[in-house]
Coordinates of C-alpha atoms and ligand atoms in Angstrom, one line a residue:
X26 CA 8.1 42.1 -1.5
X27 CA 5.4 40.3 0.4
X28 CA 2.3 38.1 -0.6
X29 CA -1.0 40.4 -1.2
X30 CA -3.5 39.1 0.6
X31 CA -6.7 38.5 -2.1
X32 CA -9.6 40.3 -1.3
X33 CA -11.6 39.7 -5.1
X34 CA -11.3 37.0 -7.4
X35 CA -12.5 37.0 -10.7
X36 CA -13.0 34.3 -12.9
X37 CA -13.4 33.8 -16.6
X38 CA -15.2 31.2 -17.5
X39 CA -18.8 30.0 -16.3
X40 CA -18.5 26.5 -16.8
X41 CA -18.0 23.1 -15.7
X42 CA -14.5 24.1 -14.0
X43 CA -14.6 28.0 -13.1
X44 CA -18.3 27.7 -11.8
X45 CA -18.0 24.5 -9.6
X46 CA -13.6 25.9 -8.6
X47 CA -15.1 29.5 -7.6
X48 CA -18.2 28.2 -6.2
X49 CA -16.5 26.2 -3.6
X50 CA -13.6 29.4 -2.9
X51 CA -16.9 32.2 -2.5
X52 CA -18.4 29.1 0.4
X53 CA -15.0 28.4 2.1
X54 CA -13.7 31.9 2.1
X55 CA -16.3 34.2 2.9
X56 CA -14.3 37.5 2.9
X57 CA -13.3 37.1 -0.4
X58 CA -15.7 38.5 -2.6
X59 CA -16.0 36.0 -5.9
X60 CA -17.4 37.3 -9.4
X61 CA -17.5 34.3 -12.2
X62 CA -18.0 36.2 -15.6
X63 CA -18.9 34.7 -18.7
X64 CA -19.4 35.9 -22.5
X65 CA -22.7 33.7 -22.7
X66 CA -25.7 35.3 -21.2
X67 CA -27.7 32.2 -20.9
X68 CA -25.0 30.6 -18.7
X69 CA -24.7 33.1 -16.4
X70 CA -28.6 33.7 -16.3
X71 CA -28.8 30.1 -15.4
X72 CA -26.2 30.6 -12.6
X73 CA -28.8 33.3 -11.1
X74 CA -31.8 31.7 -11.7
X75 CA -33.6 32.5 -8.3
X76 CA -35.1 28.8 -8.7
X77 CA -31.6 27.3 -9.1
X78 CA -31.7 25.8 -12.2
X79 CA -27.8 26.0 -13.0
X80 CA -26.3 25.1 -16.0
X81 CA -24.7 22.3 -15.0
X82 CA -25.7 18.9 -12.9
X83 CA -23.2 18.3 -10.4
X84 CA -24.7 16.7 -6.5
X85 CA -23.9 19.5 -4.1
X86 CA -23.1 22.3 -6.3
X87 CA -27.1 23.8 -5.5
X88 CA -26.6 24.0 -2.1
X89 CA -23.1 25.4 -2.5
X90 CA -24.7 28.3 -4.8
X91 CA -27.5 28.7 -2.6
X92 CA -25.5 29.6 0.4
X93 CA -22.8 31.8 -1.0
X94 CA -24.5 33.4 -4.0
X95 CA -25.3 37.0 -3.1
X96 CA -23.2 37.0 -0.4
X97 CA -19.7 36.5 -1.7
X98 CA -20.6 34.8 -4.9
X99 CA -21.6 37.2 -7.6
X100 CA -22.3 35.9 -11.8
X101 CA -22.2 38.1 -14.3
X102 CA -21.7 39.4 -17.7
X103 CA -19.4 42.0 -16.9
X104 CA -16.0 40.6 -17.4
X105 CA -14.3 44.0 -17.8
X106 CA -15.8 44.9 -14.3
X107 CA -14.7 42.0 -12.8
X108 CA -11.5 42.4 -13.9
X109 CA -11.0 45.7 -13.0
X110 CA -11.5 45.4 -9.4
X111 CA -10.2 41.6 -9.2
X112 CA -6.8 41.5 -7.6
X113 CA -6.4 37.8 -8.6
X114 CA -7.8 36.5 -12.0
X115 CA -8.7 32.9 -12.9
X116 CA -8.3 32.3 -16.4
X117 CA -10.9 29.1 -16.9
X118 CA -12.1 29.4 -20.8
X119 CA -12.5 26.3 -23.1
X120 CA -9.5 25.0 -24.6
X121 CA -10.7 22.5 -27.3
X122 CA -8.9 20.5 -29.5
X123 CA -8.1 22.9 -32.8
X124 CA -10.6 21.8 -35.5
X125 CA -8.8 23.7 -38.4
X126 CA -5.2 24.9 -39.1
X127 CA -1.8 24.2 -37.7
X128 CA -2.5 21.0 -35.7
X129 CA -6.3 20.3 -36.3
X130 CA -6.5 17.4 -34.3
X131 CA -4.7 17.5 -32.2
X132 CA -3.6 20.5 -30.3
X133 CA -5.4 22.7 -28.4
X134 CA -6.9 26.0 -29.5
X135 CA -6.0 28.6 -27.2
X136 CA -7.8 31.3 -28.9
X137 CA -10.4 31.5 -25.8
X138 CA -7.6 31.7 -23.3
X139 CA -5.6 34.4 -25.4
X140 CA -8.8 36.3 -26.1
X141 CA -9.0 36.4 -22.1
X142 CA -5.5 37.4 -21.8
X143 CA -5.7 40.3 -24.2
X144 CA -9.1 41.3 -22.2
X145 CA -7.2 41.3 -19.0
X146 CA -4.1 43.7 -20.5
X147 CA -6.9 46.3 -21.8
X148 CA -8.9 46.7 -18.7
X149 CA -6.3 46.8 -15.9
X150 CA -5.7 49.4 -14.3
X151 CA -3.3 48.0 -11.1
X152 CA -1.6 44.9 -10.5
X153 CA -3.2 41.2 -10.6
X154 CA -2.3 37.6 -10.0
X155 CA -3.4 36.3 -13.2
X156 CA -3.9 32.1 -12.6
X157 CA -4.0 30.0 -15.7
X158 CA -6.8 27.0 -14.3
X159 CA -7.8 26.1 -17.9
X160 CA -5.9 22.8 -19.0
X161 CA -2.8 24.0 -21.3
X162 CA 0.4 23.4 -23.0
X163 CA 3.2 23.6 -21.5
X164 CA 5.1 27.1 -21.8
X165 CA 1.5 28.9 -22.0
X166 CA 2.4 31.2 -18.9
X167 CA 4.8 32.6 -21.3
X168 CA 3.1 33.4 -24.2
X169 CA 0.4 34.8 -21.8
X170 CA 3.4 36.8 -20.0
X171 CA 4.3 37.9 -23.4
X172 CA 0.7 39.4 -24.2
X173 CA 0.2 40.5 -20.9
X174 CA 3.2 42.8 -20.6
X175 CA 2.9 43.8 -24.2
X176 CA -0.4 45.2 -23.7
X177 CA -0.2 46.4 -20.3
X178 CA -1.5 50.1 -19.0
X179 CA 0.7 52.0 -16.8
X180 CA 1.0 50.8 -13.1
X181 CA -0.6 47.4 -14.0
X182 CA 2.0 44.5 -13.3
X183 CA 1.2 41.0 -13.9
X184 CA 2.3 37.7 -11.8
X185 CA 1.0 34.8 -13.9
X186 CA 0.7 31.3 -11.9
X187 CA -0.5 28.0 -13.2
X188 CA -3.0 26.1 -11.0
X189 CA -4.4 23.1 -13.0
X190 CA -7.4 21.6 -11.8
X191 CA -8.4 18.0 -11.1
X192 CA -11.9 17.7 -9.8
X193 CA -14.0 14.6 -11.7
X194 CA -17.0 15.4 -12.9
X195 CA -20.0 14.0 -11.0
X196 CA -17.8 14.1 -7.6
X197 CA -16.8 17.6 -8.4
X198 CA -18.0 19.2 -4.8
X199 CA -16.4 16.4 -3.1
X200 CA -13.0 17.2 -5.1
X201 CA -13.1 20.3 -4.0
X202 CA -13.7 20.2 -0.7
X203 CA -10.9 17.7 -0.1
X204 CA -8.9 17.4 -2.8
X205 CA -6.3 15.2 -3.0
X206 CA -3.7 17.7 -3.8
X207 CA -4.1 21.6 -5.1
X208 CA -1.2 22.6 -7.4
X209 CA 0.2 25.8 -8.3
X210 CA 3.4 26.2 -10.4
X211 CA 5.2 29.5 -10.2
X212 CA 8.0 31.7 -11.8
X213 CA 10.9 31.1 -9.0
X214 CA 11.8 34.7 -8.9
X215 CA 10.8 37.0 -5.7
X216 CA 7.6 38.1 -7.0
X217 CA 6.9 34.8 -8.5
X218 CA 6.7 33.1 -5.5
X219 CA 5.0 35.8 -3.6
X220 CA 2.0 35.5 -5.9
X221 CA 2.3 31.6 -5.0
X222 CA 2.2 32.2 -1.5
X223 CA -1.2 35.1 -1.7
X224 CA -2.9 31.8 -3.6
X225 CA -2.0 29.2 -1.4
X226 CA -3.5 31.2 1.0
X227 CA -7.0 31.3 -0.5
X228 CA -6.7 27.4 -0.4
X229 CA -5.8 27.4 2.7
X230 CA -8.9 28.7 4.3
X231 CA -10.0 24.2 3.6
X232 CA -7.1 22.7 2.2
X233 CA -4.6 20.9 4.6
X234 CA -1.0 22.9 3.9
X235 CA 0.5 19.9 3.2
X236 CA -1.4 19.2 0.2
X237 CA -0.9 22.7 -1.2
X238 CA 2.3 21.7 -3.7
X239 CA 4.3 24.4 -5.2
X240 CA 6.2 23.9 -8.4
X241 CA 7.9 25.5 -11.3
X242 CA 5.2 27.3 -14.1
X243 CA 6.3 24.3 -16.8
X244 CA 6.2 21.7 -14.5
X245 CA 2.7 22.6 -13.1
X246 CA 1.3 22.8 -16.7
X247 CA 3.1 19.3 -17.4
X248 CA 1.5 18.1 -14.7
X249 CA -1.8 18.6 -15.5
X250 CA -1.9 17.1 -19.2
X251 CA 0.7 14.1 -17.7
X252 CA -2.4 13.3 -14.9
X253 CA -4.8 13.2 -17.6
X254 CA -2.4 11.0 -19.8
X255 CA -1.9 8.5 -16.9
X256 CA -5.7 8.3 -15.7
X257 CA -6.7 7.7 -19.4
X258 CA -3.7 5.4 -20.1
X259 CA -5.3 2.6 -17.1
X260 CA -8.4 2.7 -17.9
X261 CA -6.9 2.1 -21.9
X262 CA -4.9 -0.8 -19.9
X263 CA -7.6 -2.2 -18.1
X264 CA -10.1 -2.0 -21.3
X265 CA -7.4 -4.1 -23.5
X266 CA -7.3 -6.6 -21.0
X267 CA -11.0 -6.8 -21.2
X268 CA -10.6 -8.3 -24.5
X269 CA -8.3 -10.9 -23.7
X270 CA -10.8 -11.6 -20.9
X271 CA -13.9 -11.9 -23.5
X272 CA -11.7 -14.1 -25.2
X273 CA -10.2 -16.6 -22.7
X274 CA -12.8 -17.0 -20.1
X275 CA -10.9 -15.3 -17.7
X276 CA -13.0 -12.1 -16.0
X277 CA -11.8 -8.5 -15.8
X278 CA -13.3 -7.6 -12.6
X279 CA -11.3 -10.4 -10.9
X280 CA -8.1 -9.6 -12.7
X281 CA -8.3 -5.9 -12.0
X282 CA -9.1 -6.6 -8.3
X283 CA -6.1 -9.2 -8.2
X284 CA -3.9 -6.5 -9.9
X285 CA -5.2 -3.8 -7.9
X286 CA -4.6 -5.3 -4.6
X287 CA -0.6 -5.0 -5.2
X288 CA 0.4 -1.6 -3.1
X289 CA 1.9 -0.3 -6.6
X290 CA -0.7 -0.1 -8.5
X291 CA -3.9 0.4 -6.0
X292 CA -7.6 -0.5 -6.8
X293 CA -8.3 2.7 -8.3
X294 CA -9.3 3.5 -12.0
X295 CA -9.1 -0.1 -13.0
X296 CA -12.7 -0.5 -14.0
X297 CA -13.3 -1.6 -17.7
X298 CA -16.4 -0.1 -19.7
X299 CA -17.2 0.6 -23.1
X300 CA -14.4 3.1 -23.1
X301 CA -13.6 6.4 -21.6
X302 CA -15.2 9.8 -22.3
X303 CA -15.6 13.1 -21.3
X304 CA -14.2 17.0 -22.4
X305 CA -10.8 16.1 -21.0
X306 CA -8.8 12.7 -21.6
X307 CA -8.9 12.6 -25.6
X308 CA -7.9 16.6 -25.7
X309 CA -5.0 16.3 -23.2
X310 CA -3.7 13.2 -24.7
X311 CA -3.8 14.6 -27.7
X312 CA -2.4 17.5 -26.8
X313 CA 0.6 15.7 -25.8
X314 CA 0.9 14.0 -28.8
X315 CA 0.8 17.2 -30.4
X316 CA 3.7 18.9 -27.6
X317 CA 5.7 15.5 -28.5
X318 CA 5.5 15.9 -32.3
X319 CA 6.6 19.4 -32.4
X320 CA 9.8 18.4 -29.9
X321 CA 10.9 16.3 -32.6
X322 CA 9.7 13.1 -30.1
X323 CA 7.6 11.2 -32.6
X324 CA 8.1 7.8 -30.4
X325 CA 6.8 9.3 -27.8
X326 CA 3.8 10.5 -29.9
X327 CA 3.1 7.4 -30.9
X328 CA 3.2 6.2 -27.1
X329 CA 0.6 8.3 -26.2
X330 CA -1.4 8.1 -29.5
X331 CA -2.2 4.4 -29.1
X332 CA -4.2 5.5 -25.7
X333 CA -6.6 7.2 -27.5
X334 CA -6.2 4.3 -29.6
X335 CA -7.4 1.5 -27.5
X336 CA -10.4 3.9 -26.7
X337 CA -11.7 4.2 -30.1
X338 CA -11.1 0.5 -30.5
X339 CA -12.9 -0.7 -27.2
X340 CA -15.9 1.4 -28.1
X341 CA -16.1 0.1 -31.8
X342 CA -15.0 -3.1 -30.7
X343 CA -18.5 -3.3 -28.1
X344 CA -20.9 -2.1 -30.9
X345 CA -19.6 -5.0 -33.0
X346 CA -20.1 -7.5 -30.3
X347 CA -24.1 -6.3 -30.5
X348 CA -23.9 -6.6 -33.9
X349 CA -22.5 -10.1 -34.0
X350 CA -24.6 -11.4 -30.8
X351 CA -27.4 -10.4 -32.7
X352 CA -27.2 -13.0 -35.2
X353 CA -25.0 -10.6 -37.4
X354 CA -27.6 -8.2 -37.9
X355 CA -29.2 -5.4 -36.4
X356 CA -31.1 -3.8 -39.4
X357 CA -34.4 -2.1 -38.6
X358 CA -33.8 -4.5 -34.8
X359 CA -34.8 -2.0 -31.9
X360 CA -31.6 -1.5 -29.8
X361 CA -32.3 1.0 -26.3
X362 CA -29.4 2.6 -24.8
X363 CA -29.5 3.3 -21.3
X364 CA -27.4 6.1 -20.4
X365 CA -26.4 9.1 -22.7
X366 CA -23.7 11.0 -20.0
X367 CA -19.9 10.2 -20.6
X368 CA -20.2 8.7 -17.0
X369 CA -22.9 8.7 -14.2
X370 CA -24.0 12.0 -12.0
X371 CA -23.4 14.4 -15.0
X372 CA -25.7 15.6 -17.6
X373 CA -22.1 15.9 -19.8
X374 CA -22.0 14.1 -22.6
X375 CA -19.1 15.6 -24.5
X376 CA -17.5 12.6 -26.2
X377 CA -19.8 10.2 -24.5
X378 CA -18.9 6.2 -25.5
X379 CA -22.8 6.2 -25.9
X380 CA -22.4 8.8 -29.5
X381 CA -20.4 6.2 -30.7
X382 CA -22.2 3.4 -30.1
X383 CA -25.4 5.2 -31.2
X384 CA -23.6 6.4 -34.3
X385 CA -22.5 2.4 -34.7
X386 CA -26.1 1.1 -34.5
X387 CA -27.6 3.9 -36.9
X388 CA -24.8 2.8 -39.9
X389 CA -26.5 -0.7 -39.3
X390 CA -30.1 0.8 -40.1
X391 CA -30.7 0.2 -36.7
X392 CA -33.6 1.8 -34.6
X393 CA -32.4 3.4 -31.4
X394 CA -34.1 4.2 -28.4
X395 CA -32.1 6.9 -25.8
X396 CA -33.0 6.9 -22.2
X397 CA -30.6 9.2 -20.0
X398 CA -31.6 10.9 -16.5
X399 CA -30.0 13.9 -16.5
X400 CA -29.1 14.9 -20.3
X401 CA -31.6 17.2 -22.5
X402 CA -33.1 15.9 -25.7
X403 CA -31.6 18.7 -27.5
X404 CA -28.1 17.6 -26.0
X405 CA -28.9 14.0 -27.5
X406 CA -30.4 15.5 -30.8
X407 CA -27.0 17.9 -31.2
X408 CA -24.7 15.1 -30.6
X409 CA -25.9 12.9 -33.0
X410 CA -26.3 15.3 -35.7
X411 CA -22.5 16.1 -34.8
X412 CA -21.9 12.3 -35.2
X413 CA -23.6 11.7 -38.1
X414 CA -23.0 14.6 -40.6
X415 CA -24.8 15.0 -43.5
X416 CA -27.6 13.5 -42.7
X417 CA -30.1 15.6 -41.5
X418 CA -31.5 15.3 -38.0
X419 CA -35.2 14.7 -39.4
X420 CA -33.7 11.8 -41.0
X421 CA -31.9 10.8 -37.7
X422 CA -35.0 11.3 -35.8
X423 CA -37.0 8.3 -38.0
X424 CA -34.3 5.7 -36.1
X425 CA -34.2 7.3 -33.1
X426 CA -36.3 7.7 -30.0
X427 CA -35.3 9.5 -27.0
X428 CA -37.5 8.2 -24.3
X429 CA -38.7 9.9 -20.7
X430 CA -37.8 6.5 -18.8
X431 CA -36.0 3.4 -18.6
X432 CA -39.0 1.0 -18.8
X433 CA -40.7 2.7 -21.7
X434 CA -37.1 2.8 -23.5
X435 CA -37.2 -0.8 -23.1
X436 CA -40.1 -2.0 -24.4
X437 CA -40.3 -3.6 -27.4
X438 CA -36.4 -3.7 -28.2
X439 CA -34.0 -6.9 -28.9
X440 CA -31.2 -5.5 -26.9
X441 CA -30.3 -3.4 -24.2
X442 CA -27.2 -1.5 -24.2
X443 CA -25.9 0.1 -20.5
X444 CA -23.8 2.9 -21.8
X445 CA -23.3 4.9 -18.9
X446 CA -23.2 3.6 -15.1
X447 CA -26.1 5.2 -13.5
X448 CA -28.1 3.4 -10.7
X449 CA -31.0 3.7 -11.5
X450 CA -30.4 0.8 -13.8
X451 CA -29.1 -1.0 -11.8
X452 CA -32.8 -1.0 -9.7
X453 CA -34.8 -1.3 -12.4
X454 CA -37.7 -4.0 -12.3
X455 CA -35.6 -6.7 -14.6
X456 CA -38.6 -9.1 -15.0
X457 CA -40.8 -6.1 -16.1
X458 CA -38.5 -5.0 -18.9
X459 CA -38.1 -8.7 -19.6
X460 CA -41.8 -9.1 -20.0
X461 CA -42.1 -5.8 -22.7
X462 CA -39.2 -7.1 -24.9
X463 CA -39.0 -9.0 -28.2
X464 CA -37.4 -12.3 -27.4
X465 CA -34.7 -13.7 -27.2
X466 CA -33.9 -10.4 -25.0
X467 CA -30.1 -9.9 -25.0
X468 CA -28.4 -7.1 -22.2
X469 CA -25.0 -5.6 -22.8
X470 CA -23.7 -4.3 -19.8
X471 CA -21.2 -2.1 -21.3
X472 CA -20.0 -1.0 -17.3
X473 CA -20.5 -4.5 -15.2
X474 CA -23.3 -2.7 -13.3
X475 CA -25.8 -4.9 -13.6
X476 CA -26.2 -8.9 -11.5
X477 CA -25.8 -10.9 -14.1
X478 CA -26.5 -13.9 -13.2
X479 CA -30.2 -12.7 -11.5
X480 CA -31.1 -11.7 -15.4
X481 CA -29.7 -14.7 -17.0
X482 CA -32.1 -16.4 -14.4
X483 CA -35.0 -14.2 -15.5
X484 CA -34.2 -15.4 -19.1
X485 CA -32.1 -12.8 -20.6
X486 CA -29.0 -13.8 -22.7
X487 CA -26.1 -11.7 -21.4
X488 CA -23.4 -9.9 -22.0
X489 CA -20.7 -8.0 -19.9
X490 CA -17.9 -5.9 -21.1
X491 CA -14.5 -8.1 -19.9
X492 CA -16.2 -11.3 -18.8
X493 CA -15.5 -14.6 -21.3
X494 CA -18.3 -16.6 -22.8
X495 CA -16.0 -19.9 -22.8
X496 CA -16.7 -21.7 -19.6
Ligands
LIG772 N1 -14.7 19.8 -17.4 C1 -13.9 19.3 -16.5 O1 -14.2 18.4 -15.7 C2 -12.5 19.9 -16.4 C3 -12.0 20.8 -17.3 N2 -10.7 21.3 -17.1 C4 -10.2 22.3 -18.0 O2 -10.8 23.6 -17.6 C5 -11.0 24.4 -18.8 C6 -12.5 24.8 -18.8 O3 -13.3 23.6 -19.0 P1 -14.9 23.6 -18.8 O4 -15.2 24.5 -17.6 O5 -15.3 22.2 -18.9 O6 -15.3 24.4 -20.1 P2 -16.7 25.1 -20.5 O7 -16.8 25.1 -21.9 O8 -17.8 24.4 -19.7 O9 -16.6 26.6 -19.9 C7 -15.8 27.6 -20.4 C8 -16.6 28.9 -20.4 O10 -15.7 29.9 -20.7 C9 -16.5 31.0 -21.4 N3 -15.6 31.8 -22.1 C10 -14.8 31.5 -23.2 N4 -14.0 32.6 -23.6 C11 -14.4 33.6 -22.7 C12 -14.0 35.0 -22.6 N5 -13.0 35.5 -23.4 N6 -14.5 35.7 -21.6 C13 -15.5 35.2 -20.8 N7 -15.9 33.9 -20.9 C14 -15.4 33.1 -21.8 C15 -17.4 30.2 -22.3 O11 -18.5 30.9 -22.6 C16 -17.8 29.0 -21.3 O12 -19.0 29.2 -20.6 C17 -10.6 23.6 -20.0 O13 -9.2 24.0 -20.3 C18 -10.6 22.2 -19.5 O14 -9.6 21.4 -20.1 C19 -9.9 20.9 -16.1 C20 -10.3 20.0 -15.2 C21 -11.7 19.4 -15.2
LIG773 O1 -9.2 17.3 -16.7 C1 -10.3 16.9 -16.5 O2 -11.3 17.2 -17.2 C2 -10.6 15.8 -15.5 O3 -10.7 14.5 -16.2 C3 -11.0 13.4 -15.4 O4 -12.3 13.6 -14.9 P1 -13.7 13.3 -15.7 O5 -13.4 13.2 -17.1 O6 -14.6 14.3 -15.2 O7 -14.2 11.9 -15.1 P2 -13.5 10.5 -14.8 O8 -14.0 10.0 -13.5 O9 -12.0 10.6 -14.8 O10 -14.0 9.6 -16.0 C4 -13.5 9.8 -17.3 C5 -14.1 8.6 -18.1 O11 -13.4 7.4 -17.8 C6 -14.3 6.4 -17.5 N1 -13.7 5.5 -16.5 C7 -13.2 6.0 -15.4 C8 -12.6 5.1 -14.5 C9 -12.5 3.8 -14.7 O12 -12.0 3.0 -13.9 N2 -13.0 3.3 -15.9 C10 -13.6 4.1 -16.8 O13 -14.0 3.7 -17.9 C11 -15.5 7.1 -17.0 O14 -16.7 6.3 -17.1 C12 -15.5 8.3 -17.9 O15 -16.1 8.0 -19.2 C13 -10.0 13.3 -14.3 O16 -10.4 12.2 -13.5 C14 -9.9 14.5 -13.5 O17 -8.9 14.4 -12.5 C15 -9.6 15.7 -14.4 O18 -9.6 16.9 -13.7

C-alpha cells in the first residue's frame, strides 16, 4: 500500500471550523480542489455572496475567500456531489451538548456527525479518507467505522482518521496559517497509517513537518477534549484567584504575571474576566464528565465538573457585585453592557458571559442597554429569549435596548458593564460618557481592559474583576 495523494476534499460542515479549516487548505494548496457543503442554504449562500458578506466574522477570513473561492474553493448545497468525487472527506458538523435523553447535559449529541456518516456510506462509490475534524468522544472513529462499513457499496473502502482542530476563534486565520501543532490520530495498521501520511501531506504544503503529530485514533480524540479541559481549567484557576484577590487587596494581574513568569506554567491563558464562554469549553468539559461517569470514574467527574463550576460561579458571582455596588439594588437602574461576543473579534456569542449577566440584571427588574460591534440584534434578541424562557421577547424588549454605539449605550445609565474585551472600549472618549451618565457613574471592567485609574480621575467609581477594594 502506498499514501494516495488528495486531489478533492470535501467537507461537511459550513461553519465556524470547516469554513475557516478548508478555507485556509483551498489558499495554501492550490491543486487541490476544495468543496465545503452544508444542509443550510443561507450559510452557504452567504459563503458565495459576490459582495463577501460570509457568515461568519473572523479578521482575514475575506481575503482568504476572496482569493481562492472560484478557483479551488467551491460552497455548495450538494453534499452528495461533493462526496462522490471527494477522495478525502472532512466530517465538521455540530456536536452539541444532548438536550434530551441519555445524558442530557452533558454529553454530546452525535446525531449530526452520524447523520454525515450514513450520508457518506450511501453515496460512495470508491474509496475515501473519511477525517473526523468535529470535537468527539473518544472511540467515535469506531462507531463511525461501524456505520461506514455496514453501509458501504461495493468497491468503496473507508480509512477513518481523527484530526481535531484547535484554531481560537477571533485568531482563527492566524491558527491556521501557523498552528502550533496539527494532529491526526490513526488506526496503526498498514492502511491506517497510509491514510495518515496522504493527510499530513495536505498540511504540509504550510505546516512545518515537525509539527505534524501522528497518534493513535483514541488518543487523538482524547486529545482534543483533554486541550479544551486544560485551557478552560486555567482560566477556571486564574478566575478563583480573582476572588481571593477582590477580597485581600492583592491584584490578579500581578499575581498571574508573577505566576506566569515561572517557565512551567508560562504567561499564557492566565487572564481573569467575567468567565469563559464560547461553543467549545463547557461542551468538552462536559463531555468528559460524561466519558468519566460512564467509565465508572465518578471522582474524576467530579474533578472536571467543578471547572465548569467555577465558571458559572465567577459569572454570577460579577452580576452580584453590580448588584451590591449599587447600593443593593438595581430595580428599574439603567445598566449598559458593552460587549455581547463570548470574547473580542467574533460576532459568536454562543454562551457568552454577557447572557448571563444580562439574564442576572433582567431578574433584578433592571433596564439593560446592549452595545456589541459585530453581533446582530437578532443574535442578542435570540439569546435572551433562550435565557429567559417564558417570558416573551416583547416583554424582554421593555428592559432592554440594543444600541448602534458605545456612547449612545451609555448615556443615561448608572453602570457600565465591559463584558467582552473589544478595543474599541478601550478608546472610547471616558469624560464624554462620564458627562451623559446618571451620577455617581460606577464602571465594571469585567476584562481589566480599561485604565482605571485615568476614570477614577475623571470621577467614575470603579471596579475591576480581580483587583481588591482594601488598600
Ligand atoms: N467553533 C470553534 O471555534 C471550534 C469548534 N470545534 C468543533 O468543530 C465542530 C463544528 O463546530 P462549528 O463549526 O463551530 O459548528 P457550526 O454549527 O458553526 O457548523 C456546523 C455546520 O454543519 C452543518 N451540518 C450539520 N449536519 C450536516 C449534514 N449532515 N450535512 C451537511 N451539513 C451539516 C450545519 O448546518 C452547520 O452549518 C464541533 O464539533 C466543534 O466542537 C473545534 C474547534 C474550534
Ligand atoms: O475547541 C474549540 O472550540 C476551541 O476552544 C478555544 O477557542 P475559543 O473558545 O474560540 O476562544 P478562546 O480564546 O479559547 O477563549 C475562550 C473563552 O475564554 C476566555 N478567556 C480566554 C483566555 C484567558 O486568559 N481568559 C479568559 O477568560 C475568552 O474570553 C473566551 O470567553 C480554544 O482556545 C481552541 O484551541 C479550541 O480549538
Amino acid at each position: 500500500m502506498t499514501a494516495v495523494k488528495v486531489k478533492k476534499i470535501c467537507c461537511i460542515g459550513a461553519g465556524y471550523v470547516g469554513g475557516p479549516t478548508c478555507a485556509v487548505i483551498a489558499l495554501k494548496c492550490p491543486h487541490i480542489q476544495v468543496t465545503i457543503v452544508d444542509l443550510n442554504q443561507t450559510r452557504v449562500d452567504a459563503w458565495n455572496s459576490l459582495d463577501y458578506k460570509l457568515p461568519i466574522y473572523e479578521p482575514g477570513l475575506e481575503d482568504v475567500v476572496r482569493q481562492a473561492r472560484g478557483r479551488n474553493l467551491f460552497f455548495s448545497t450538494d453534499v452528495d456531489k461533493g462526496i462522490l468525487e471527494a477522495d478525502l472527506i472532512f466530517v465538521s458538523v455540530n456536536t452539541p451538548t444532548k438536550k434530551t435523553g441519555v445524558g442530557a447535559g452533558f454529553a454530546a449529541d452525535l446525531n449530526y456527525v452520524e447523520l454525515a456518516t450514513r450520508r457518506i456510506a450511501a453515496v460512495a462509490t470508491s474509496s475515501k479518507i473519511v477525517v473526523e475534524k468535529s470535537t468527539v468522544p473518544c472511540r467515535t472513529a469506531e462507531s463511525m467505522r461501524t456505520i461506514l462499513e455496514a453501509n458501504s457499496k461495493p468497491n468503496a473502502r473507508f480509512d477513518i482518521l481523527s484530526n481535531p482542530e484547535f484554531l481560537a476563534e477571533g485568531t482563527a486565520i492566524d491558527d491556521l496559517f501557523r498552528p502550533d501543532r496539527v494532529l491526526i490520530g490513526s488506526l496503526q495498521t498498514p492502511e491506517g497509517v497510509d491514510a495518515c501520511a496522504s493527510l499530513a501531506e495536505v498540511y504540509a504544503n504550510w505546516v512545518p513537518r515537525e509539527r505534524i503529530l501522528t497518534v493513535g485514533l483514541w488518543s487523538s480524540e482524547l486529545s482534543k477534549l483533554a486541550a479544551n479541559a486544560m485551557l478552560a481549567q486555567r482560566i477556571s484557576s486564574i478566575n478563583a484567584l480573582s476572588a481571593i484577590c477582590e477580597a485581600t487587596g492583592a491584584n490578579i494581574d500581578e499575581v498571574a504575571h508573577a505566576i506566569g513568569y515561572d517557565s512551567r506554567v508560562g504567561p499564557k491563558f492566565l487572564k481573569a474576566s467575567v468567565g469563559f464562554g464560547g461553543s467549545c469549553f463547557q461542551k468538552d468539559i462536559l463531555n468528559l464528565v460524561y466519558l468519566s461517569e460512564s467509565l465508572h470514574l465518578s471522582e474524576i467527574a467530579a474533578y472536571w465538573r467543578q471547572v465548569v463550576e467555577m465558571n458559572e460561579y465567577q459569572k454570577r458571582r460579577f452580576a452580584k457585585k453590580v448588584v451590591d455596588t449599587l447600593f443593593n439594588t438595581i430595580t428599574n437602574k439603567r445598566i449598559t453592557v458593552l460587549g455581547f461576543a463570548f470574547k473580542a473579534d467574533t460576532g459568536d456569542t454562543r454562551e457568552s458571559a454577557s447572557i448571563s449577566l444580562v439574564r442576572d440584571f433582567l431578574s433584578e427588574k433592571a433596564f439593560v442597554n446592549i452595545y456589541d460591534p459585530k453581533v446582530e440584534e437578532a443574535q442578542i434578541w435570540q439569546d435572551l429569549s433562550e435565557a429567559v424562557p417564558g417570558t416573551p421577547l416583547e416583554i424582554i424588549k421593555k428592559s432592554v435596548t440594543i444600541c448602534n454605539d458605545a456612547l449612545s449605550a451609555c448615556t443615561n445609565a448608572e453602570a457600565i458593564v465591559v463584558a467582552t474585551e473589544w478595543k474599541e472600549f478601550r478608546d472610547i472618549d471616558w469624560q464624554v460618557v462620564y458627562d451623559s451618565m446618571n451620577k455617581p457613574a460606577f464602571v465594571f471592567d469585567g476584562r481589566m481592559l480599561l485604565d482605571a485609574q485615568k476614570l477614577k480621575e475623571i470621577g467614575f467609581n470603579v471596579t475591576v474583576v480581580g483587583r481588591g477594594g482594601r488598600p
